[in-house]
Every structure is written in structure tokens, then in C-alpha cells.
Coordinates of N, CA and C in Angstrom, one line a residue:
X863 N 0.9 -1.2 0.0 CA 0.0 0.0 0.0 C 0.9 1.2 0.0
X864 N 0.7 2.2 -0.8 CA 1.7 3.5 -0.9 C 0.5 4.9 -0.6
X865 N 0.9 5.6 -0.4 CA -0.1 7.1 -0.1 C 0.6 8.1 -0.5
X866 N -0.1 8.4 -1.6 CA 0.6 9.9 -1.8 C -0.7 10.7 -2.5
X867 N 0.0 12.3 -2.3 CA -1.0 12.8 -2.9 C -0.9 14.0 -4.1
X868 N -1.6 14.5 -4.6 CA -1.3 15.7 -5.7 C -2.1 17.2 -5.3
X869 N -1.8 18.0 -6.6 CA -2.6 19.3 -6.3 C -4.3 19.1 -6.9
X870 N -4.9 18.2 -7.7 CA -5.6 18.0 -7.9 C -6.6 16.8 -8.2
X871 N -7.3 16.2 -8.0 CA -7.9 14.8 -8.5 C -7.6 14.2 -9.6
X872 N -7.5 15.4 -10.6 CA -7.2 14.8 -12.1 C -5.8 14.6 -12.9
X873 N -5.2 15.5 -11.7 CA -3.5 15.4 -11.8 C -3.2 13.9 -11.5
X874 N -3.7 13.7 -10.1 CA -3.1 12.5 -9.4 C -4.0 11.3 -10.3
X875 N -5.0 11.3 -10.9 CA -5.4 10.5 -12.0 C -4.5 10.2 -12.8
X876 N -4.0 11.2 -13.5 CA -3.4 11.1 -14.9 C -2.2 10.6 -14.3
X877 N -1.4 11.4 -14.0 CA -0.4 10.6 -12.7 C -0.2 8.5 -13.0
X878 N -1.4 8.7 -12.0 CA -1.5 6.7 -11.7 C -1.5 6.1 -12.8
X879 N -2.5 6.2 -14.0 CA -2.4 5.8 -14.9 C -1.3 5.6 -15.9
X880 N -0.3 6.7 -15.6 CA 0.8 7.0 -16.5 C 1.9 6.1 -16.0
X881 N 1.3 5.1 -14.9 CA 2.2 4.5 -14.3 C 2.2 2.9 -15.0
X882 N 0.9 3.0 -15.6 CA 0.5 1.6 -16.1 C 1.2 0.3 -15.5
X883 N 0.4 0.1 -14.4 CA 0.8 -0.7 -13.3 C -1.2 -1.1 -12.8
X884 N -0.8 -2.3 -12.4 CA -2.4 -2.5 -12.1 C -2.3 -1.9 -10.5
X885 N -3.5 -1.3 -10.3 CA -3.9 -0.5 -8.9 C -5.2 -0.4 -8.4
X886 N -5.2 -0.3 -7.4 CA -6.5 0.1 -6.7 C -6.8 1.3 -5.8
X887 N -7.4 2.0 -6.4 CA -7.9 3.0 -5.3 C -8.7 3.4 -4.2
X888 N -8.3 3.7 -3.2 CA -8.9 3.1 -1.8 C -9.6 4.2 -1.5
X889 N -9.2 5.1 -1.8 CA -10.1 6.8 -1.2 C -8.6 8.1 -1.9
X890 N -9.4 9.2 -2.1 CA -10.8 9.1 -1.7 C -11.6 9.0 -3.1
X891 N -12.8 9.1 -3.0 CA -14.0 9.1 -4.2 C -13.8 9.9 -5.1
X892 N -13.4 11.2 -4.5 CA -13.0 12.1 -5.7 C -11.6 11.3 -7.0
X893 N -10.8 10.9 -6.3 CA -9.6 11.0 -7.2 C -10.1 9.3 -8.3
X894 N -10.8 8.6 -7.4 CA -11.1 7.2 -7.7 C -12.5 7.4 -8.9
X895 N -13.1 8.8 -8.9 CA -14.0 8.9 -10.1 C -13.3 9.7 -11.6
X896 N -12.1 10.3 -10.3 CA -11.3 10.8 -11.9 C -10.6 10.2 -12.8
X897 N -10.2 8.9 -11.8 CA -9.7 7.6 -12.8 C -10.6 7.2 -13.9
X898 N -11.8 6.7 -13.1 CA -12.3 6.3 -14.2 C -12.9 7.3 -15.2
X899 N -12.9 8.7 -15.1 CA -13.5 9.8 -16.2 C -11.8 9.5 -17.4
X900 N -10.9 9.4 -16.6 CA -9.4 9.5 -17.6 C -9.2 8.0 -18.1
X901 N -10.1 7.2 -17.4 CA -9.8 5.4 -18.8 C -11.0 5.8 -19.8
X902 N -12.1 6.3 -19.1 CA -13.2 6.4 -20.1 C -12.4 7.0 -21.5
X903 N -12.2 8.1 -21.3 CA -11.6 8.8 -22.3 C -10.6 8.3 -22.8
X904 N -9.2 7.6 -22.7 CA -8.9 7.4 -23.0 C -9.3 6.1 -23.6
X905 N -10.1 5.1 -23.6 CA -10.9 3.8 -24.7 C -11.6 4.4 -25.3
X906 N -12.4 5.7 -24.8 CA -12.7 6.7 -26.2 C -12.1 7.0 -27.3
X907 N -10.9 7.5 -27.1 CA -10.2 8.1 -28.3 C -9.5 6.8 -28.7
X908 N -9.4 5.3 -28.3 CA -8.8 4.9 -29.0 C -9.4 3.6 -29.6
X909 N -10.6 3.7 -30.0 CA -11.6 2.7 -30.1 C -11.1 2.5 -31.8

């Protein structure tokens, strides 16, 4: 388990994912909904 944090939900989104590593987000809701708005988009643009 690691804890860190950023200046924004969508930073520390983009962030995690740029890590492409499998993860789980434990809290909070906010950053854990930005994840999934930034895979949405991203299987968006690459359908």
C-alpha cells in the first residue's frame, strides 16, 4: 500500500495511470472517479 498525494484529482489521475501498473484506489471518491473519467476517455479516443 503506498499514499501519496497531488494538487488535484485529475493530476493524481493522470499521474496513476501514466504509471501503467495494475492499482486500486482506496479513497478518496474524488480521485477514484477521476480515474475512471481519464480510462473512459482514454478507450474513447482509441476505439
Amino acid at each position: 500500500m503506498v499514499r501519496i498525494g497531488g494538487n488535484s484529482a485529475d493530476q493524481l489521475a493522470a499521474y496513476l495511470l501514466g504509471l501503467a501498473a495494475p492499482l486500486t484506489v482506496l479513497s478518496p471518491d474524488e480521485v477514484r472517479r477521476a480515474l475512471v473519467r481519464h480510462a473512459h476517455a482514454f478507450l474513447a479516443a482509441h476505439r
